[in-house]
JSON list of C-alpha atoms in Angstrom, two decimals:
[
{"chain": "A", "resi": 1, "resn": "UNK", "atom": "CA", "xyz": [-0.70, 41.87, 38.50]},
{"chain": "A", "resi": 2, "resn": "UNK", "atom": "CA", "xyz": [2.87, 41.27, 38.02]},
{"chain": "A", "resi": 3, "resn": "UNK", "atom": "CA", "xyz": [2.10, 38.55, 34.99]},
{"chain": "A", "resi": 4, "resn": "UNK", "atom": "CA", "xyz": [4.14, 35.51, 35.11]},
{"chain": "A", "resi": 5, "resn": "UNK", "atom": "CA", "xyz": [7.62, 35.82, 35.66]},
{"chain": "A", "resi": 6, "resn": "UNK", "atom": "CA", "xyz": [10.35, 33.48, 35.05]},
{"chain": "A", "resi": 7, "resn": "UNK", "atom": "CA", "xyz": [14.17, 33.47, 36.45]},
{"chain": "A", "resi": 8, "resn": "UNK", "atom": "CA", "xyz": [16.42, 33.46, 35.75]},
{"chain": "A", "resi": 9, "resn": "UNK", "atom": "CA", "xyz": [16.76, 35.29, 32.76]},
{"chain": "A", "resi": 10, "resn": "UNK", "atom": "CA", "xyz": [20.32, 34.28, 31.48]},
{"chain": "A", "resi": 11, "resn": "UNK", "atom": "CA", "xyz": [21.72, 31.60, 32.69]},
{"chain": "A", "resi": 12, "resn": "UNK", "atom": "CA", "xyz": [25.33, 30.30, 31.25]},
{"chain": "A", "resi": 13, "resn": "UNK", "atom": "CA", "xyz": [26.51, 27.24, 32.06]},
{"chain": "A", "resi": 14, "resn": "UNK", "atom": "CA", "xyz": [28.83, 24.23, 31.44]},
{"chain": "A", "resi": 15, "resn": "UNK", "atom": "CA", "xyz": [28.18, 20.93, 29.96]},
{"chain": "A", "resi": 16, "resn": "UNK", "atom": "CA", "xyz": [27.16, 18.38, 32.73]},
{"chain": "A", "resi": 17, "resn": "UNK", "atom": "CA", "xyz": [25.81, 21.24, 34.90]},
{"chain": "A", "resi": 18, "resn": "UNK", "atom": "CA", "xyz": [22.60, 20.82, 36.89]},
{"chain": "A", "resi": 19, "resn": "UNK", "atom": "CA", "xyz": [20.15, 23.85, 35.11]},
{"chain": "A", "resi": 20, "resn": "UNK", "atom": "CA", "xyz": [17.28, 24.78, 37.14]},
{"chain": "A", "resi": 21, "resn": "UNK", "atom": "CA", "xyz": [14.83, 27.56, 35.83]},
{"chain": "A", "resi": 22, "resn": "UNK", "atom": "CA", "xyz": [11.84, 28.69, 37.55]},
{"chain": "A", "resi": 23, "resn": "UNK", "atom": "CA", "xyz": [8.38, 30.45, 36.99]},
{"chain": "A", "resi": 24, "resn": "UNK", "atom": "CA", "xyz": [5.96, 31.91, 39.07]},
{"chain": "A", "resi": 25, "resn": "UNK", "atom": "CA", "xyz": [2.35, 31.80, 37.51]},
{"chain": "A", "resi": 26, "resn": "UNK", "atom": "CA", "xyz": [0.16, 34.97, 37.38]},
{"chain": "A", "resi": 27, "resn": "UNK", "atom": "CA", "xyz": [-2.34, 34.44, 40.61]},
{"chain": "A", "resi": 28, "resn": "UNK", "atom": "CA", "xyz": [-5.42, 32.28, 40.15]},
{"chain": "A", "resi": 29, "resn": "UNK", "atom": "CA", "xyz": [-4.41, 30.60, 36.80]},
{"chain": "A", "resi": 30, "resn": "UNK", "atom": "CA", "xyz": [-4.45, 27.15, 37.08]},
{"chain": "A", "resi": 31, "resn": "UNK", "atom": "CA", "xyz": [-2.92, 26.06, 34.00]},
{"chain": "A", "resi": 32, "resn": "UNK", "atom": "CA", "xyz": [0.93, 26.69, 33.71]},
{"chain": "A", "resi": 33, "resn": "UNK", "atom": "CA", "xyz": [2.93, 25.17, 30.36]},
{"chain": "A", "resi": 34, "resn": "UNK", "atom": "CA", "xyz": [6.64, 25.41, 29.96]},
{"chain": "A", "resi": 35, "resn": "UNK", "atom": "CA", "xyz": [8.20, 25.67, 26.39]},
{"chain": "A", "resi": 36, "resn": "UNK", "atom": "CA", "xyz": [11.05, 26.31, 24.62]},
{"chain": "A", "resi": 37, "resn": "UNK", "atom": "CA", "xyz": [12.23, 28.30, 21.46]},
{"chain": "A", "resi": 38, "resn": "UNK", "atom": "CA", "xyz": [14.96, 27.40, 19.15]},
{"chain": "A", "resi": 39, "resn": "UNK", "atom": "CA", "xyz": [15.95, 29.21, 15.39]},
{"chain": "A", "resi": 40, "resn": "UNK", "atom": "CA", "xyz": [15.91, 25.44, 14.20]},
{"chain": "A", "resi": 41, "resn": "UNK", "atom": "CA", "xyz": [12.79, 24.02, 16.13]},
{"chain": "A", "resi": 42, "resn": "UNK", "atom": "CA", "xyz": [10.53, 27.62, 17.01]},
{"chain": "A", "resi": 43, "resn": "UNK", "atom": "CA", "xyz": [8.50, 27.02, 19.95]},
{"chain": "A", "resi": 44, "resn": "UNK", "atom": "CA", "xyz": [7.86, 23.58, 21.35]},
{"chain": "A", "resi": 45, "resn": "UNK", "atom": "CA", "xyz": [5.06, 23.40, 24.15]},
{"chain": "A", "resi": 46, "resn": "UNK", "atom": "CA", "xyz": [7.49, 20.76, 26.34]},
{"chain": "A", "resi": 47, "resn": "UNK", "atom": "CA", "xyz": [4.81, 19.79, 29.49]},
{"chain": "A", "resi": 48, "resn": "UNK", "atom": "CA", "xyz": [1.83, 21.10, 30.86]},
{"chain": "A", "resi": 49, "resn": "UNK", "atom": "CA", "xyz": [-0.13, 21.16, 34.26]},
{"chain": "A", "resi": 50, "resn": "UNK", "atom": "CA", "xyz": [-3.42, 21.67, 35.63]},
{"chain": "A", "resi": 51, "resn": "UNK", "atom": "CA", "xyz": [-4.28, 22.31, 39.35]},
{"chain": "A", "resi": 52, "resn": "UNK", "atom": "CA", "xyz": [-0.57, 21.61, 39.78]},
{"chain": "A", "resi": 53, "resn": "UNK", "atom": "CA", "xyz": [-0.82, 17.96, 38.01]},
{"chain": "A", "resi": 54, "resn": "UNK", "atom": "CA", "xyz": [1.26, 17.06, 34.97]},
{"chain": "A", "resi": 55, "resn": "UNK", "atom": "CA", "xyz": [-1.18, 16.67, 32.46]},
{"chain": "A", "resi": 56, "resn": "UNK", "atom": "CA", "xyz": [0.76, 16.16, 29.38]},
{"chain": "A", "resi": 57, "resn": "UNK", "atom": "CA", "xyz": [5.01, 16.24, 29.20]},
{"chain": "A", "resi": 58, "resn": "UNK", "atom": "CA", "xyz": [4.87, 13.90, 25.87]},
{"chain": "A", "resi": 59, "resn": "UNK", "atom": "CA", "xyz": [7.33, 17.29, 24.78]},
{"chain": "A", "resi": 60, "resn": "UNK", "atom": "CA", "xyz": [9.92, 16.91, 27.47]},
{"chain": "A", "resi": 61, "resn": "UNK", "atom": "CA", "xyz": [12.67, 15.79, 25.10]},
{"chain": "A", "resi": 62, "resn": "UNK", "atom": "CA", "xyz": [14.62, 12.99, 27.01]},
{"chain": "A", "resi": 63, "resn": "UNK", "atom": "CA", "xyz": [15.05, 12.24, 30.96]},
{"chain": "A", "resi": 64, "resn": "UNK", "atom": "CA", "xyz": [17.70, 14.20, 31.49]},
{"chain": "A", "resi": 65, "resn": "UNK", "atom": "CA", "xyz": [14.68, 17.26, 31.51]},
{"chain": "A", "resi": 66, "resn": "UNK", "atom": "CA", "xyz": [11.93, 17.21, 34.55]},
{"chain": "A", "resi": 67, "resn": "UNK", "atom": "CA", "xyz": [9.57, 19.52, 35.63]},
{"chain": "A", "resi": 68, "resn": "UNK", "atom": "CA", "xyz": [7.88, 20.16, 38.93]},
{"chain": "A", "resi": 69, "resn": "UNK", "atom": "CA", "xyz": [4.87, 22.03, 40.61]},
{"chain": "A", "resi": 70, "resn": "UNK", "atom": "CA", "xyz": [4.54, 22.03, 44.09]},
{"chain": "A", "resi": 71, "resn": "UNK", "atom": "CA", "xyz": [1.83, 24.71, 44.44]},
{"chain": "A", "resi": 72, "resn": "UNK", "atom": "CA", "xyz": [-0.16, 26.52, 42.30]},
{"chain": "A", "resi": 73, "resn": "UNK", "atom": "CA", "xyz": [2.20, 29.87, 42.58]},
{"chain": "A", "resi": 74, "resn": "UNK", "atom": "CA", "xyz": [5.45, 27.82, 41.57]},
{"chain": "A", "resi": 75, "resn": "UNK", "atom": "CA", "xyz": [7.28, 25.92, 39.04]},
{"chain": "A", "resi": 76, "resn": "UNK", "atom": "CA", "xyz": [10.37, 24.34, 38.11]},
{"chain": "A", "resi": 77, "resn": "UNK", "atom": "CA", "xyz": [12.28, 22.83, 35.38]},
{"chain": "A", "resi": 78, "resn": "UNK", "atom": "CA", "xyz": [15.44, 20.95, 35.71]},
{"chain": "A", "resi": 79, "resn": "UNK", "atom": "CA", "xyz": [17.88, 19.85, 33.36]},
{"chain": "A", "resi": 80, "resn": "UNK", "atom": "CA", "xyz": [20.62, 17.47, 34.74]},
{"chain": "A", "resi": 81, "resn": "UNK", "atom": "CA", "xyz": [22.78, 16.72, 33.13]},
{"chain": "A", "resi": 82, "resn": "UNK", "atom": "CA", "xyz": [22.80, 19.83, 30.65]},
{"chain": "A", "resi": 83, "resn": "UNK", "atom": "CA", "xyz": [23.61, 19.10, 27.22]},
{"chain": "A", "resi": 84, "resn": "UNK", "atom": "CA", "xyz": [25.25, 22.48, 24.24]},
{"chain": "A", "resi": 85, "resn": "UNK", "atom": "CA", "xyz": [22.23, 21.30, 23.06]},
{"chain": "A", "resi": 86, "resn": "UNK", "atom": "CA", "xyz": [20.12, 22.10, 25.58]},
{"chain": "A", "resi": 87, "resn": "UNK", "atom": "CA", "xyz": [20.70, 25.94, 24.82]},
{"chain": "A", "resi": 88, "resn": "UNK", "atom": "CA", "xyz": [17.49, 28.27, 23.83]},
{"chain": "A", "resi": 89, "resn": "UNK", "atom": "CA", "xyz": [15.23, 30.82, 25.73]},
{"chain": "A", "resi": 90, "resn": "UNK", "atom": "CA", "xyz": [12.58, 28.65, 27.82]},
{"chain": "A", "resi": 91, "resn": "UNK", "atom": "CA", "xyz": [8.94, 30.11, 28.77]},
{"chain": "A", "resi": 92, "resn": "UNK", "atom": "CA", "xyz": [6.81, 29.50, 31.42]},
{"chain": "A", "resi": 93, "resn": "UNK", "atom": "CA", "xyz": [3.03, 30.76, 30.54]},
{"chain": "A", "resi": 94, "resn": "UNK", "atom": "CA", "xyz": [0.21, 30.16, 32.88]},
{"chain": "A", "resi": 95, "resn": "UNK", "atom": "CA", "xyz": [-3.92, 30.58, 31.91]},
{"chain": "A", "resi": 96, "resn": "UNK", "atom": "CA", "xyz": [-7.33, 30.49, 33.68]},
{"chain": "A", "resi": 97, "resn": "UNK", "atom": "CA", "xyz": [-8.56, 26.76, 33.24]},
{"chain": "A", "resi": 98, "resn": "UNK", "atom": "CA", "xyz": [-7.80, 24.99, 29.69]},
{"chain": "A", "resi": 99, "resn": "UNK", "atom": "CA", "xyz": [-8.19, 27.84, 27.89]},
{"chain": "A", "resi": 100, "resn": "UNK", "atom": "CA", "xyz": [-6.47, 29.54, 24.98]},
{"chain": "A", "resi": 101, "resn": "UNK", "atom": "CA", "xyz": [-5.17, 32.93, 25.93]},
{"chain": "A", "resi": 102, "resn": "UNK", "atom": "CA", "xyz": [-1.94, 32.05, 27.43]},
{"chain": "A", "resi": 103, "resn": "UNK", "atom": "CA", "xyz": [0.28, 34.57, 29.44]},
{"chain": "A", "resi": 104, "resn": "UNK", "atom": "CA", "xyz": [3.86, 34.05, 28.90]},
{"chain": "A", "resi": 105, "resn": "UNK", "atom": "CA", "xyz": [6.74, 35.37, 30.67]},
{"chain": "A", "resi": 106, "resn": "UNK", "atom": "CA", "xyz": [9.94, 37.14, 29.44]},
{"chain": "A", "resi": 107, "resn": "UNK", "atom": "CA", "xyz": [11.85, 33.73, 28.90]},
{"chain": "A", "resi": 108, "resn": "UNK", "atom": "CA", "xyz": [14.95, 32.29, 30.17]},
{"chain": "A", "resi": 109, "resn": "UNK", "atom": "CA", "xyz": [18.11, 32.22, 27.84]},
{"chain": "A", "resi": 110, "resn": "UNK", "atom": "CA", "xyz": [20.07, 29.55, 28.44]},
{"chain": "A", "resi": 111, "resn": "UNK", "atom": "CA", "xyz": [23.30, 28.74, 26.82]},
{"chain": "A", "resi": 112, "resn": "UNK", "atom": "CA", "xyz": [25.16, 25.76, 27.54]},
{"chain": "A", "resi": 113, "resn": "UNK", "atom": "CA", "xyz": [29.04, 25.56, 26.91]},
{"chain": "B", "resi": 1, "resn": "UNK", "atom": "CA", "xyz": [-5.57, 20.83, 15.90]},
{"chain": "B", "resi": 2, "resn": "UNK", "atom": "CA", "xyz": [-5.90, 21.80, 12.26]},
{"chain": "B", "resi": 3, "resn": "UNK", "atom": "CA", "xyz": [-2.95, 22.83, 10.37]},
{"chain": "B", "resi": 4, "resn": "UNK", "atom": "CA", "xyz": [-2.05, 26.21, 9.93]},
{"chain": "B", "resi": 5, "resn": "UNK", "atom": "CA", "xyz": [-0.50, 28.06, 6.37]},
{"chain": "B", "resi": 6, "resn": "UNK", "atom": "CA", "xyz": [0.83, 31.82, 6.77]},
{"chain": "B", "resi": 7, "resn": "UNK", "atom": "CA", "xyz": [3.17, 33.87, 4.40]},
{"chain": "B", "resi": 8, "resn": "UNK", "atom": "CA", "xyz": [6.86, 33.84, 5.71]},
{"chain": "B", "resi": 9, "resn": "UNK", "atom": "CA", "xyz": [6.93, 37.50, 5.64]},
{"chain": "B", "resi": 10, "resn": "UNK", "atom": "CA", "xyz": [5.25, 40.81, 5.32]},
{"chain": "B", "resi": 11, "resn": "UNK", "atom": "CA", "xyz": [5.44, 44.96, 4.87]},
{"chain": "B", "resi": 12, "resn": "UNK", "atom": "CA", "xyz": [3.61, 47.12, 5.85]},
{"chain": "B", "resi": 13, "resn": "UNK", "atom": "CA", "xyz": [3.96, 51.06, 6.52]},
{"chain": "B", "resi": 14, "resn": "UNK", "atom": "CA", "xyz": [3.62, 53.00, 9.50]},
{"chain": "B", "resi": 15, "resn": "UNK", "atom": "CA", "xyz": [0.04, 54.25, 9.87]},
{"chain": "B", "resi": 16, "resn": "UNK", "atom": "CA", "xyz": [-1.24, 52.15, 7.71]},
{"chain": "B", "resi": 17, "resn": "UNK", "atom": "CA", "xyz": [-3.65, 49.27, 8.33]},
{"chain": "B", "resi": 18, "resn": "UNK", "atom": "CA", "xyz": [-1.62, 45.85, 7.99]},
{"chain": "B", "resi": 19, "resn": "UNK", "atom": "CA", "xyz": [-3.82, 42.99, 6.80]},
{"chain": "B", "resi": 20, "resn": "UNK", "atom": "CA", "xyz": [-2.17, 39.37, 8.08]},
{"chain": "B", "resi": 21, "resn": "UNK", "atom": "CA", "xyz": [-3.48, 36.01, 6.51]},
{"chain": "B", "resi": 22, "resn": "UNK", "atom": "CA", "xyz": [-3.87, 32.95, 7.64]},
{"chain": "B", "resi": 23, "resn": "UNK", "atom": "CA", "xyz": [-5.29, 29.59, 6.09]},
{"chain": "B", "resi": 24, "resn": "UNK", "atom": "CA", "xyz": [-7.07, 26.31, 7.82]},
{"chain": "B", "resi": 25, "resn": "UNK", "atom": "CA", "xyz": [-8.53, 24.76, 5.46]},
{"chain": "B", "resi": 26, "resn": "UNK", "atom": "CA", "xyz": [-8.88, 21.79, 7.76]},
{"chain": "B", "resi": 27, "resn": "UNK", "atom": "CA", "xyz": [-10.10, 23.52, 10.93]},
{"chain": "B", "resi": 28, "resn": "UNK", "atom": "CA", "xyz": [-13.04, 21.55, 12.62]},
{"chain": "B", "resi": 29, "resn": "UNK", "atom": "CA", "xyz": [-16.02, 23.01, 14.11]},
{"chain": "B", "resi": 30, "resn": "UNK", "atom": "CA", "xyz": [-14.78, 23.42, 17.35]},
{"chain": "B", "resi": 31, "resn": "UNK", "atom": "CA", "xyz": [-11.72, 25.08, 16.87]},
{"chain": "B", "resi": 32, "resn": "UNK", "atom": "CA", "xyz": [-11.13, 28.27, 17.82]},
{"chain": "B", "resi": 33, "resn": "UNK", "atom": "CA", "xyz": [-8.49, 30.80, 15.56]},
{"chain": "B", "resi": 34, "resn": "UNK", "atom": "CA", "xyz": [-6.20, 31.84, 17.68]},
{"chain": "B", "resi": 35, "resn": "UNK", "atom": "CA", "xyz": [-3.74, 35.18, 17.20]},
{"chain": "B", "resi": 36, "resn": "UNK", "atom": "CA", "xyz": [-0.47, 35.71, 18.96]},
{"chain": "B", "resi": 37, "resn": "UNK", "atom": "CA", "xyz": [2.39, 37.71, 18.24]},
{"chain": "B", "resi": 38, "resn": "UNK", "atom": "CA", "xyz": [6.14, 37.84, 19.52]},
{"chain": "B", "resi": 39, "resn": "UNK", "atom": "CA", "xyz": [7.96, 41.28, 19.67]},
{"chain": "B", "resi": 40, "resn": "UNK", "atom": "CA", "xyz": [11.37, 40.18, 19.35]},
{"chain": "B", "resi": 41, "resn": "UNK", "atom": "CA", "xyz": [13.24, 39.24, 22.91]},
{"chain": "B", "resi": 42, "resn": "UNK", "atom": "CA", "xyz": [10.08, 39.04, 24.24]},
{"chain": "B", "resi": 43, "resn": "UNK", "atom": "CA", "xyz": [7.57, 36.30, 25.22]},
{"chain": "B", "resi": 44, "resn": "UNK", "atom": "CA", "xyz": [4.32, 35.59, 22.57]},
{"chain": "B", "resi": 45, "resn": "UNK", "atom": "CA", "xyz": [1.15, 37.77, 23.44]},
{"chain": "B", "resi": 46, "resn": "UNK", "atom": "CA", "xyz": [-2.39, 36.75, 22.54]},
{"chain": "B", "resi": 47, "resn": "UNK", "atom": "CA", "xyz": [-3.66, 38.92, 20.41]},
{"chain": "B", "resi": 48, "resn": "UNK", "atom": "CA", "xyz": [-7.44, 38.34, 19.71]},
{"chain": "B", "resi": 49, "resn": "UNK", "atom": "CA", "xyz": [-9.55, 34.80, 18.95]},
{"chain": "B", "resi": 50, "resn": "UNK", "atom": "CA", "xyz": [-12.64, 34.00, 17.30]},
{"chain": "B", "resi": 51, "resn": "UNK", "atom": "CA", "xyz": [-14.75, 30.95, 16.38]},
{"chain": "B", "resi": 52, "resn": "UNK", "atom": "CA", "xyz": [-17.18, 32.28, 13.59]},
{"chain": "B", "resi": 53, "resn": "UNK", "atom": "CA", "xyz": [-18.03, 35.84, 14.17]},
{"chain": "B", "resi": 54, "resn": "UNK", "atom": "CA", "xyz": [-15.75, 38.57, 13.56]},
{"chain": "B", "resi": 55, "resn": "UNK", "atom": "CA", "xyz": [-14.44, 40.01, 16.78]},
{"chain": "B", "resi": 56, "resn": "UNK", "atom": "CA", "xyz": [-12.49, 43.00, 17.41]},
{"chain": "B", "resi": 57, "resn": "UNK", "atom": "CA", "xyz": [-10.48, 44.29, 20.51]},
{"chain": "B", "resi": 58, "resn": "UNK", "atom": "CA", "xyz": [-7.89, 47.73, 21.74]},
{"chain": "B", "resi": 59, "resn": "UNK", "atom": "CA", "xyz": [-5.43, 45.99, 19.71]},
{"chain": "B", "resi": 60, "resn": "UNK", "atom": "CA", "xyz": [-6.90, 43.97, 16.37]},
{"chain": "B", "resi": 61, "resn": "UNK", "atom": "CA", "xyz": [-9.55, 42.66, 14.72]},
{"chain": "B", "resi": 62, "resn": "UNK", "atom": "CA", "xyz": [-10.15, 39.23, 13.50]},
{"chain": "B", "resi": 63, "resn": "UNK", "atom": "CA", "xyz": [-12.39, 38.94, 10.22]},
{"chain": "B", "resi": 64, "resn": "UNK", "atom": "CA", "xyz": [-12.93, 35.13, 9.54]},
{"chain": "B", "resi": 65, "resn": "UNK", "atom": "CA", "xyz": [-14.29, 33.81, 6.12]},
{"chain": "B", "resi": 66, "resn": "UNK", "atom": "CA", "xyz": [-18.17, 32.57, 6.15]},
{"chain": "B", "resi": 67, "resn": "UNK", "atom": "CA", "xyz": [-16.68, 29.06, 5.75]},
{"chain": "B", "resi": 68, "resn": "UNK", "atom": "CA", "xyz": [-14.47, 29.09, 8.16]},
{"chain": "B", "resi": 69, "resn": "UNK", "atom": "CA", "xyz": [-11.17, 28.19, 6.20]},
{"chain": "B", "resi": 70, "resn": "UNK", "atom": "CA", "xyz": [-9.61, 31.50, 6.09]},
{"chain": "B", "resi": 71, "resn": "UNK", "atom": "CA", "xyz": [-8.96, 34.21, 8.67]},
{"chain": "B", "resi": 72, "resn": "UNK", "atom": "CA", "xyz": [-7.48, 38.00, 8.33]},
{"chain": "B", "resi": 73, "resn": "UNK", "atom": "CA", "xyz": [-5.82, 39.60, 11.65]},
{"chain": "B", "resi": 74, "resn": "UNK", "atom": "CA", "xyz": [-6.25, 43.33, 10.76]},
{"chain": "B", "resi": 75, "resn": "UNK", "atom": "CA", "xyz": [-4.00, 46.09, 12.54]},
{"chain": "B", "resi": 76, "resn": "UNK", "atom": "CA", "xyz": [-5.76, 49.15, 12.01]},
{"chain": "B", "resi": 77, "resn": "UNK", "atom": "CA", "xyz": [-3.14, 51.46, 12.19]},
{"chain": "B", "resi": 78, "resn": "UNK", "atom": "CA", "xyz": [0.44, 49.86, 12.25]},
{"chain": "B", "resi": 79, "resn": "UNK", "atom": "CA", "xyz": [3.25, 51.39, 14.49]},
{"chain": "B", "resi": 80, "resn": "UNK", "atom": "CA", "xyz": [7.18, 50.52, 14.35]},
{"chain": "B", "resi": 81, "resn": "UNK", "atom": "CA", "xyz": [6.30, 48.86, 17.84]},
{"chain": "B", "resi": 82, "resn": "UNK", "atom": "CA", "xyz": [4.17, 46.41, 15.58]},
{"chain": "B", "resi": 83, "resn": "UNK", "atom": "CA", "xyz": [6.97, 44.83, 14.30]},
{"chain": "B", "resi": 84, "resn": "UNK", "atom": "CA", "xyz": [7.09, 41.07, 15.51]},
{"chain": "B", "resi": 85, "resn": "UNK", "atom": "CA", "xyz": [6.66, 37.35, 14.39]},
{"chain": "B", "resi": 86, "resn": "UNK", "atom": "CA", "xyz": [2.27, 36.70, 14.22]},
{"chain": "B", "resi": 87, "resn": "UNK", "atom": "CA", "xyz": [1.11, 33.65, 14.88]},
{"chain": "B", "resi": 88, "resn": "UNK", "atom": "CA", "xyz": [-2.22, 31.92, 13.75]},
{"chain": "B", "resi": 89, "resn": "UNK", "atom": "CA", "xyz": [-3.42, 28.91, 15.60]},
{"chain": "B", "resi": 90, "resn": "UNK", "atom": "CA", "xyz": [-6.66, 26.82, 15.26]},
{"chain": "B", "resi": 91, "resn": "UNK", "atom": "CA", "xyz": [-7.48, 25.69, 18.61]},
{"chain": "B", "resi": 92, "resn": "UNK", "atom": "CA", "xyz": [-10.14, 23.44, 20.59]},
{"chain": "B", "resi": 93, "resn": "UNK", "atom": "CA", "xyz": [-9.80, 25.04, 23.93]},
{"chain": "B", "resi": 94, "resn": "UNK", "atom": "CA", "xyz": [-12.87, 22.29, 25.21]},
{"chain": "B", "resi": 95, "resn": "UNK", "atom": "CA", "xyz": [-10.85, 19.13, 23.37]},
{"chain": "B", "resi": 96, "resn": "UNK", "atom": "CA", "xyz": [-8.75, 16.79, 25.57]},
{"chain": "B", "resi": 97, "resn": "UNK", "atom": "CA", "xyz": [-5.94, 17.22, 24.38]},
{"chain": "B", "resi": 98, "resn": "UNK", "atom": "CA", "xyz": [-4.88, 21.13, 25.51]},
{"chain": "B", "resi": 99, "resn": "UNK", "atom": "CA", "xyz": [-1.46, 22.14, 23.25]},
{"chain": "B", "resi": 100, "resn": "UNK", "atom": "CA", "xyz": [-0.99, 25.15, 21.59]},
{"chain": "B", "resi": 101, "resn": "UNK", "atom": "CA", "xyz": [0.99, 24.50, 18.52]},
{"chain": "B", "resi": 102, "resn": "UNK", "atom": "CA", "xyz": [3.21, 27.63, 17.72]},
{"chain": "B", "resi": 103, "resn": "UNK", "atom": "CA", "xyz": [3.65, 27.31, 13.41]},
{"chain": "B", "resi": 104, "resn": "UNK", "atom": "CA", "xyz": [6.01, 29.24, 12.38]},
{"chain": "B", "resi": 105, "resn": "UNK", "atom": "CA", "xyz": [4.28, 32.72, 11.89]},
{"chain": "B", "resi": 106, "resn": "UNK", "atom": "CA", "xyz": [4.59, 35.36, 9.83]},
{"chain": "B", "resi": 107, "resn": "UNK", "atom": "CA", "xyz": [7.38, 38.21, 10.55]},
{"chain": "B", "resi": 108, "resn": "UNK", "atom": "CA", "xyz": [5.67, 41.76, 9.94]},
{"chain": "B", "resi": 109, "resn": "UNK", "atom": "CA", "xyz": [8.30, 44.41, 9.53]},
{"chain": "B", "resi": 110, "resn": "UNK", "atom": "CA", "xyz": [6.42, 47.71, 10.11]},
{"chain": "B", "resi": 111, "resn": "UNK", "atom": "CA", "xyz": [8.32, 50.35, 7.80]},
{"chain": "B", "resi": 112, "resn": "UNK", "atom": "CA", "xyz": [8.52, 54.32, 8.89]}
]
């Protein structure tokens, strides 16, 4: 299996840009969680699904972030209207049911001017 | 999920067995311990969990105290590749509320 994989990898952008970073699950996990990693915060678990429902997003820092699964072999999140301080590498990690061995991707670095 | 207590930092030389602690005190139970580990650049990797036994895999084992409120990952033979941020998490993979909370870990720097 490929594992999970996330794109893209860098992404630089300017303030008030639309940011849109996606993940493709490893096949037949049904649990996919997106987080984030800052020096000042570490890593923050933002939302998660299962069986392509949003379970819990209480992490998803403000409205301006969303996150999407249409079907169990894709993901999205979107940041609109990205913010400098938006800027840090984002995961995607996907799992067979709720369990805890979690497969994460390479990340995406994003850096917002 | 319980809290989790780890040293900051550790050394260890190549070859050599590194011994990483971790303390939960608090952990119910039901919770699982829980072992990851970040090479830098790169996205966390379980390592190895365990609820009361000791367990042991290709890549660690996990030697958890009698009552619970301790645990020691154990790399038998360190490499340079070993170097990376380990995290210890106490987790109830059957609770309702499913979030793995990264601490902040402990950075092993495997010496040559």
């Amino acid at each position: 299996d490929a594992g999970v994989i996330q794109s893209p990898r860098h992404e630089v952008t300017e303030m008030g840009q639309e940011v849109t970073l996606r993940c493709k699950p490893i096949s037949g996990h049904n649990s996919l969680f997106w987080y984030r990693q800052t020096m000042m915060r570490g890593l923050e678990l933002l939302i998660y699904f299962n069986n392509n429902v949003p379970i819990d997003d209480s992490g998803m820092p403000e409205d301006r972030f969303s996150a999407k699964m249409p079907n169990a072999s894709f993901s999205t999140l979107k940041i609109q209207p990205s913010e400098p301080r938006d800027s840090a590498v984002y995961f995607c990690a996907s799992s067979l049911l709720e369990l805890g061995e979690l497969f994460f991707g390479e990340g995406s670095r994003l850096t917002v001017l | 999920d319980a809290k989790t207590t780890q040293p900051t930092s550790m050394d260890c030389a190549e070859g050599r067995a590194a011994n990483l602690p971790c303390n939960h005190s608090t952990i119910s139970g039901n919770e699982y311990v829980y072992w990851y580990r970040q090479i830098h650049s790169q996205g966390p990797q379980y390592i190895i969990h365990g609820l009361k036994n000791n367990e042991t895999n290709e890549m660690a084992s996990l030697i958890i105290t009698e009552d619970r409120k301790s645990s020691t990952l154990i790399l038998p033979h360190a490499t340079l590749r070993d170097t990376a941020v380990y995290y210890c998490i106490a987790f109830n993979s059957g609770g309702s509320n499913y979030k793995l909370t990264f601490g902040k870990g402990t950075l092993l720097t495997v010496n040559p």
